[in-house]
Amino acid sequence: FFQAVASPPSSNFLLLGPSGAGKTAFTTLLEAKSSPASKKSQSTHTSQQSTLVTVSLPPDVPTASNRYRSVNDPSLKEAARNPIKYRVRDTPGHGKLRVSQGLSELQAMAQSKDIKTRLRGVVFMVDTAALVDEATLRDTATYLHDVLLVLQKRAKNGSSSKRTTEIPVLVAANKQDLFTALPPGSVKEKLEAEIDRIRKSKNKGLLDASADSTLDDDEEILGNDDLESFSFKLLEHEVGVKVEVVGGAVKGDQQEEYGSGVRRWEEWIGMCL
Ligand code: GTP
Ligand code: MG
């Protein structure tokens, strides 16, 4: 009756998002939580290289396979002794490094058929206090648009017979501890509206280009080509790629009031395992 809880060998998650969003701070926190003994420096600086870390899921965070487990379940004790591990790839968010690192790693991981490098999910982190700035919003939405387009292309190229599982995206609405932070609901609205604008101007560009007959066949529009406004719901409905916006704070972890720190992001990760 006591089943061994086999941890998936290497479930990979990719951490994307603009510079300063808190990706490295999140990675560092996950590492510290996974091995409390290790003394990691808490200070972060702009990343220039991707890093891969292996961390463990807190034993009381449910996974997709054990979500109906009760708190008295003996397998919980087993999980505490043998926690489920997963890997997180922290990428640099700087605009000049995105295409060469974050986006190309996403492309490579999304195409991989190797079970060992299979991508379970993308965590796209945003600084919710910085989004009131128009330029930051535009930059953030452009990056997210490009990420979703990669996932859409993957979804559309997958043969319908084989049914590839779509890679879900968590928009981690970070820095909810700051009083200037936008709540997750309005982060979602702002990103959807801005992506809609980006999509429309791209569509118009394509139409203008097709008049010159220099249209690149490979160009694709996110969501559908209709005039309907973009929303994450539409993307899920049309393409099957799920996007969820969940608030939290790396700094406020352990503090209930800040969207429960990173707990709800770990719960999202658990549901992908
Ligand atoms: P790049 O490596 O440049 O892509 O940035 P990054 O996303 O890795 O950001 P980083 O983790 O370096 O964090 C940027 C700054 O935000 C640091 O000063 C962090 O301490 C701070 N920070 C991260 N999370 C939070 C949070 O939840 N609340 C607050 N107030 N500050 C945070
Ligand atoms: Mg970093």
Short mmCIF file of C-alpha atoms and ligand atoms in Angstrom, two decimals:
data_model
loop_
_atom_site.label_atom_id
_atom_site.label_comp_id
_atom_site.label_asym_id
_atom_site.label_seq_id
_atom_site.Cartn_x
_atom_site.Cartn_y
_atom_site.Cartn_z
CA PHE A 1 0.00 0.00 0.00
CA PHE A 2 2.92 2.32 0.61
CA GLN A 3 3.72 3.32 -2.89
CA ALA A 4 7.08 4.81 -3.63
CA VAL A 5 6.60 8.35 -4.90
CA ALA A 6 8.69 8.40 -8.01
CA SER A 7 9.77 11.92 -8.86
CA PRO A 8 9.62 12.74 -12.54
CA PRO A 9 13.25 12.62 -13.65
CA SER A 10 13.48 16.04 -15.15
CA SER A 11 10.40 18.13 -15.61
CA ASN A 12 11.54 21.38 -17.10
CA PHE A 13 10.13 24.83 -16.65
CA LEU A 14 11.36 27.89 -18.49
CA LEU A 15 11.44 31.22 -16.68
CA LEU A 16 10.98 34.16 -19.03
CA GLY A 17 10.05 37.83 -18.70
CA PRO A 18 11.59 41.28 -18.94
CA SER A 19 14.65 42.44 -17.04
CA GLY A 20 14.06 43.29 -13.40
CA ALA A 21 10.86 41.24 -13.09
CA GLY A 22 12.36 39.07 -10.34
CA LYS A 23 13.23 35.85 -12.19
CA THR A 24 16.59 35.35 -10.52
CA ALA A 25 15.17 36.34 -7.14
CA PHE A 26 12.47 33.67 -7.62
CA THR A 27 15.00 31.03 -8.69
CA THR A 28 17.19 31.86 -5.70
CA LEU A 29 14.21 31.61 -3.35
CA LEU A 30 13.20 28.22 -4.77
CA GLU A 31 16.75 26.97 -4.32
CA ALA A 32 16.89 28.25 -0.75
CA LYS A 33 13.57 26.59 0.06
CA SER A 34 14.74 23.33 -1.47
CA SER A 35 17.92 23.14 0.57
CA PRO A 36 17.54 25.39 3.61
CA ALA A 37 21.07 24.58 4.72
CA SER A 38 22.76 26.22 1.78
CA LYS A 39 23.60 29.87 2.26
CA LYS A 40 22.96 31.54 -1.05
CA SER A 41 23.57 35.20 -1.53
CA GLN A 42 20.24 36.99 -1.71
CA SER A 43 21.38 39.85 -3.90
CA THR A 44 20.64 39.64 -7.60
CA HIS A 45 21.93 41.52 -10.58
CA THR A 46 21.01 41.65 -14.25
CA SER A 47 21.52 38.19 -15.68
CA GLN A 48 23.55 37.72 -18.84
CA GLN A 49 23.42 33.94 -19.04
CA SER A 50 20.73 31.33 -18.53
CA THR A 51 21.11 29.04 -15.56
CA LEU A 52 19.51 25.70 -14.82
CA VAL A 53 18.67 24.75 -11.25
CA THR A 54 17.01 21.70 -9.77
CA VAL A 55 14.56 22.47 -6.99
CA SER A 56 11.91 20.56 -5.09
CA LEU A 57 8.21 21.08 -4.70
CA PRO A 58 7.09 21.58 -1.09
CA PRO A 59 5.53 18.24 -0.02
CA ASP A 60 2.17 19.83 0.79
CA VAL A 61 1.78 21.30 -2.70
CA PRO A 62 -0.44 18.95 -4.72
CA THR A 63 0.52 17.69 -8.15
CA ALA A 64 -1.82 16.75 -10.98
CA SER A 65 -1.45 13.08 -10.09
CA ASN A 66 -2.10 13.37 -6.35
CA ARG A 67 -4.50 16.28 -6.10
CA TYR A 68 -7.17 14.23 -4.35
CA ARG A 69 -4.80 13.19 -1.59
CA SER A 70 -6.04 13.96 1.92
CA VAL A 71 -3.83 15.57 4.57
CA ASN A 72 -3.82 12.26 6.49
CA ASP A 73 -2.57 10.32 3.53
CA PRO A 74 0.61 8.38 4.46
CA SER A 75 2.07 9.24 1.06
CA LEU A 76 2.44 12.82 2.36
CA LYS A 77 5.09 11.65 4.82
CA GLU A 78 6.78 9.81 2.03
CA ALA A 79 6.66 12.94 -0.11
CA ALA A 80 8.31 14.91 2.70
CA ARG A 81 11.20 12.46 2.71
CA ASN A 82 11.39 12.20 -1.05
CA PRO A 83 10.15 15.47 -2.53
CA ILE A 84 9.25 15.85 -6.17
CA LYS A 85 12.00 17.60 -8.06
CA TYR A 86 11.81 19.77 -11.13
CA ARG A 87 14.14 22.00 -13.06
CA VAL A 88 13.89 25.71 -13.68
CA ARG A 89 15.81 27.57 -16.35
CA ASP A 90 16.30 31.21 -15.42
CA THR A 91 16.94 33.37 -18.49
CA PRO A 92 18.17 36.94 -18.92
CA GLY A 93 15.34 39.37 -19.66
CA HIS A 94 17.38 42.15 -21.22
CA GLY A 95 15.98 43.09 -24.62
CA LYS A 96 19.24 42.36 -26.40
CA LEU A 97 19.52 38.86 -24.95
CA ARG A 98 15.92 37.70 -25.38
CA VAL A 99 16.05 36.46 -28.94
CA SER A 100 19.40 34.72 -28.54
CA GLN A 101 18.55 33.15 -25.17
CA GLY A 102 14.99 33.07 -23.79
CA LEU A 103 13.16 32.80 -27.10
CA SER A 104 15.59 30.42 -28.77
CA GLU A 105 15.65 28.19 -25.70
CA LEU A 106 11.87 28.19 -25.77
CA GLN A 107 11.95 27.21 -29.44
CA ALA A 108 14.43 24.40 -28.81
CA MET A 109 12.65 23.07 -25.73
CA ALA A 110 9.21 23.34 -27.31
CA GLN A 111 10.32 21.25 -30.28
CA SER A 112 12.17 18.64 -28.28
CA LYS A 113 10.62 15.20 -28.43
CA ASP A 114 13.04 13.89 -25.83
CA ILE A 115 11.11 13.14 -22.65
CA LYS A 116 14.13 14.26 -20.60
CA THR A 117 14.02 17.79 -21.91
CA ARG A 118 10.29 18.02 -22.31
CA LEU A 119 8.99 21.43 -21.36
CA ARG A 120 6.15 21.25 -18.84
CA GLY A 121 5.39 24.92 -18.60
CA VAL A 122 6.53 28.49 -19.10
CA VAL A 123 6.58 30.96 -16.23
CA PHE A 124 6.50 34.49 -17.62
CA MET A 125 7.30 36.89 -14.81
CA VAL A 126 6.27 40.53 -14.73
CA ASP A 127 6.92 43.40 -12.34
CA THR A 128 3.36 44.56 -11.61
CA ALA A 129 4.56 47.87 -10.18
CA ALA A 130 6.36 48.74 -13.42
CA LEU A 131 3.46 48.13 -15.81
CA VAL A 132 1.89 51.56 -15.28
CA ASP A 133 4.71 52.86 -17.43
CA GLU A 134 3.61 52.74 -21.08
CA ALA A 135 7.01 51.78 -22.46
CA THR A 136 7.41 48.96 -19.93
CA LEU A 137 3.93 47.66 -20.70
CA ARG A 138 4.66 47.70 -24.41
CA ASP A 139 8.00 45.95 -23.95
CA THR A 140 6.51 43.31 -21.63
CA ALA A 141 3.53 42.64 -23.91
CA THR A 142 5.79 42.39 -26.98
CA TYR A 143 7.92 39.76 -25.26
CA LEU A 144 4.84 37.82 -24.10
CA HIS A 145 3.33 38.09 -27.60
CA ASP A 146 6.48 36.56 -29.10
CA VAL A 147 6.48 33.76 -26.52
CA LEU A 148 2.83 32.93 -27.21
CA LEU A 149 3.45 32.97 -30.95
CA VAL A 150 6.18 30.32 -30.56
CA LEU A 151 3.74 28.17 -28.57
CA GLN A 152 0.98 28.75 -31.09
CA LYS A 153 3.21 27.67 -33.98
CA ARG A 154 4.11 24.54 -32.04
CA ALA A 155 0.45 23.82 -31.36
CA LYS A 156 -0.52 24.28 -35.00
CA ASN A 157 2.33 22.17 -36.36
CA GLY A 158 1.60 19.24 -34.07
CA SER A 159 -0.01 16.44 -36.04
CA SER A 160 -3.63 16.04 -35.00
CA SER A 161 -3.24 12.28 -34.86
CA LYS A 162 -0.50 12.40 -32.27
CA ARG A 163 -2.08 15.15 -30.17
CA THR A 164 0.84 17.05 -28.72
CA THR A 165 0.09 18.40 -25.27
CA GLU A 166 0.13 22.15 -25.30
CA ILE A 167 2.58 23.97 -23.07
CA PRO A 168 0.76 26.17 -20.53
CA VAL A 169 1.92 29.64 -19.50
CA LEU A 170 1.82 31.17 -16.04
CA VAL A 171 2.03 34.94 -15.98
CA ALA A 172 3.52 35.41 -12.53
CA ALA A 173 2.33 38.86 -11.48
CA ASN A 174 5.23 39.58 -9.14
CA LYS A 175 5.92 42.32 -6.56
CA GLN A 176 2.43 42.37 -5.12
CA ASP A 177 4.08 43.56 -1.89
CA LEU A 178 4.62 47.01 -3.40
CA PHE A 179 1.75 49.39 -2.82
CA THR A 180 2.06 50.69 -6.38
CA ALA A 181 1.56 47.15 -7.77
CA LEU A 182 -1.35 46.57 -10.13
CA PRO A 183 -3.63 43.72 -9.04
CA PRO A 184 -3.44 40.54 -11.19
CA GLY A 185 -6.84 41.24 -12.78
CA SER A 186 -5.75 44.54 -14.23
CA VAL A 187 -2.35 43.11 -15.23
CA LYS A 188 -4.29 40.61 -17.30
CA GLU A 189 -6.48 43.29 -18.90
CA LYS A 190 -3.53 45.54 -19.70
CA LEU A 191 -1.50 42.73 -21.24
CA GLU A 192 -4.44 41.52 -23.32
CA ALA A 193 -5.21 45.01 -24.60
CA GLU A 194 -1.58 45.70 -25.45
CA ILE A 195 -1.12 42.34 -27.18
CA ASP A 196 -4.26 43.14 -29.16
CA ARG A 197 -2.68 46.39 -30.33
CA ILE A 198 0.57 44.63 -31.28
CA ARG A 199 -1.39 41.97 -33.15
CA LYS A 200 -3.46 44.51 -35.05
CA SER A 201 -0.49 46.57 -36.14
CA LYS A 202 1.30 43.40 -37.22
CA ASN A 203 -1.74 42.28 -39.18
CA LYS A 204 -1.93 45.66 -40.89
CA GLY A 205 1.77 45.45 -41.70
CA LEU A 206 1.20 42.06 -43.29
CA LEU A 207 -1.69 43.35 -45.38
CA ASP A 208 0.39 46.29 -46.59
CA ALA A 209 3.25 43.94 -47.37
CA SER A 210 1.03 41.56 -49.30
CA ALA A 211 0.12 44.46 -51.57
CA ASP A 212 3.82 44.60 -52.44
CA SER A 213 3.72 40.83 -52.85
CA THR A 214 6.68 40.37 -50.54
CA LEU A 215 4.63 38.56 -47.95
CA ASP A 216 6.48 36.07 -45.84
CA ASP A 217 4.39 32.89 -45.67
CA ASP A 218 5.79 32.13 -42.28
CA GLU A 219 4.22 35.18 -40.70
CA GLU A 220 1.38 34.33 -38.44
CA ILE A 221 -1.09 36.26 -36.32
CA LEU A 222 -1.59 35.40 -32.68
CA GLY A 223 -5.03 33.98 -31.88
CA ASN A 224 -7.19 34.25 -34.97
CA ASP A 225 -7.22 36.59 -37.93
CA ASP A 226 -10.66 37.95 -37.09
CA LEU A 227 -11.33 41.39 -35.78
CA GLU A 228 -12.26 39.97 -32.40
CA SER A 229 -10.12 41.49 -29.63
CA PHE A 230 -7.34 39.39 -28.27
CA SER A 231 -7.79 37.66 -24.92
CA PHE A 232 -6.07 34.74 -23.24
CA LYS A 233 -9.43 32.96 -23.35
CA LEU A 234 -9.53 33.37 -27.12
CA LEU A 235 -6.03 31.91 -27.41
CA GLU A 236 -7.02 28.91 -25.32
CA HIS A 237 -10.16 28.44 -27.34
CA GLU A 238 -8.56 28.88 -30.78
CA VAL A 239 -5.16 27.31 -30.23
CA GLY A 240 -5.32 25.31 -26.99
CA VAL A 241 -2.56 27.25 -25.25
CA LYS A 242 -3.60 28.10 -21.70
CA VAL A 243 -2.48 31.34 -20.04
CA GLU A 244 -3.15 32.09 -16.38
CA VAL A 245 -2.30 35.30 -14.51
CA VAL A 246 -1.56 34.72 -10.83
CA GLY A 247 -0.34 37.31 -8.32
CA GLY A 248 2.46 36.81 -5.84
CA ALA A 249 5.63 38.24 -4.39
CA VAL A 250 9.10 36.81 -4.14
CA LYS A 251 9.91 39.31 -1.41
CA GLY A 252 6.76 38.66 0.58
CA ASP A 253 7.03 34.88 0.67
CA GLN A 254 5.69 33.55 3.98
CA GLN A 255 3.46 36.61 4.24
CA GLU A 256 -0.16 35.80 3.54
CA GLU A 257 -1.19 39.29 2.50
CA TYR A 258 1.06 39.43 -0.55
CA GLY A 259 -0.83 36.88 -2.61
CA SER A 260 0.73 34.17 -0.43
CA GLY A 261 4.26 34.81 -1.67
CA VAL A 262 5.19 32.28 -4.32
CA ARG A 263 2.85 29.54 -3.05
CA ARG A 264 0.26 29.86 -5.80
CA TRP A 265 2.97 29.71 -8.47
CA GLU A 266 4.28 26.51 -6.89
CA GLU A 267 0.73 25.18 -6.97
CA TRP A 268 0.54 25.98 -10.69
CA ILE A 269 3.87 24.18 -11.23
CA GLY A 270 2.54 21.22 -9.21
CA MET A 271 -0.46 20.95 -11.50
CA CYS A 272 1.90 20.63 -14.49
CA LEU A 273 3.75 17.69 -12.91
P1 GTP B 1 17.18 40.05 -15.42
O1 GTP B 1 18.17 39.08 -14.91
O2 GTP B 1 17.79 41.36 -15.80
O3 GTP B 1 16.35 39.52 -16.53
O4 GTP B 1 16.16 40.40 -14.20
P2 GTP B 1 15.45 39.40 -13.21
O5 GTP B 1 14.08 39.13 -13.70
O6 GTP B 1 16.30 38.22 -12.93
O7 GTP B 1 15.26 40.28 -11.89
P3 GTP B 1 15.94 40.07 -10.45
O8 GTP B 1 15.55 38.74 -9.90
O9 GTP B 1 17.36 40.37 -10.56
O10 GTP B 1 15.15 41.16 -9.59
C1 GTP B 1 15.21 42.53 -9.88
C2 GTP B 1 14.95 43.30 -8.60
O11 GTP B 1 13.59 43.11 -8.16
C3 GTP B 1 15.84 42.89 -7.44
O12 GTP B 1 16.26 44.05 -6.78
C4 GTP B 1 14.92 42.07 -6.57
O13 GTP B 1 15.29 42.11 -5.21
C5 GTP B 1 13.59 42.78 -6.78
N1 GTP B 1 12.42 41.91 -6.50
C6 GTP B 1 12.21 40.63 -6.95
N2 GTP B 1 11.04 40.16 -6.51
C7 GTP B 1 10.47 41.13 -5.76
C8 GTP B 1 9.23 41.23 -5.02
O14 GTP B 1 8.40 40.32 -4.96
N3 GTP B 1 8.99 42.42 -4.42
C9 GTP B 1 9.87 43.45 -4.45
N4 GTP B 1 9.55 44.57 -3.80
N5 GTP B 1 11.04 43.39 -5.11
C10 GTP B 1 11.34 42.25 -5.76
MG MG B 2 18.09 37.58 -13.63
#
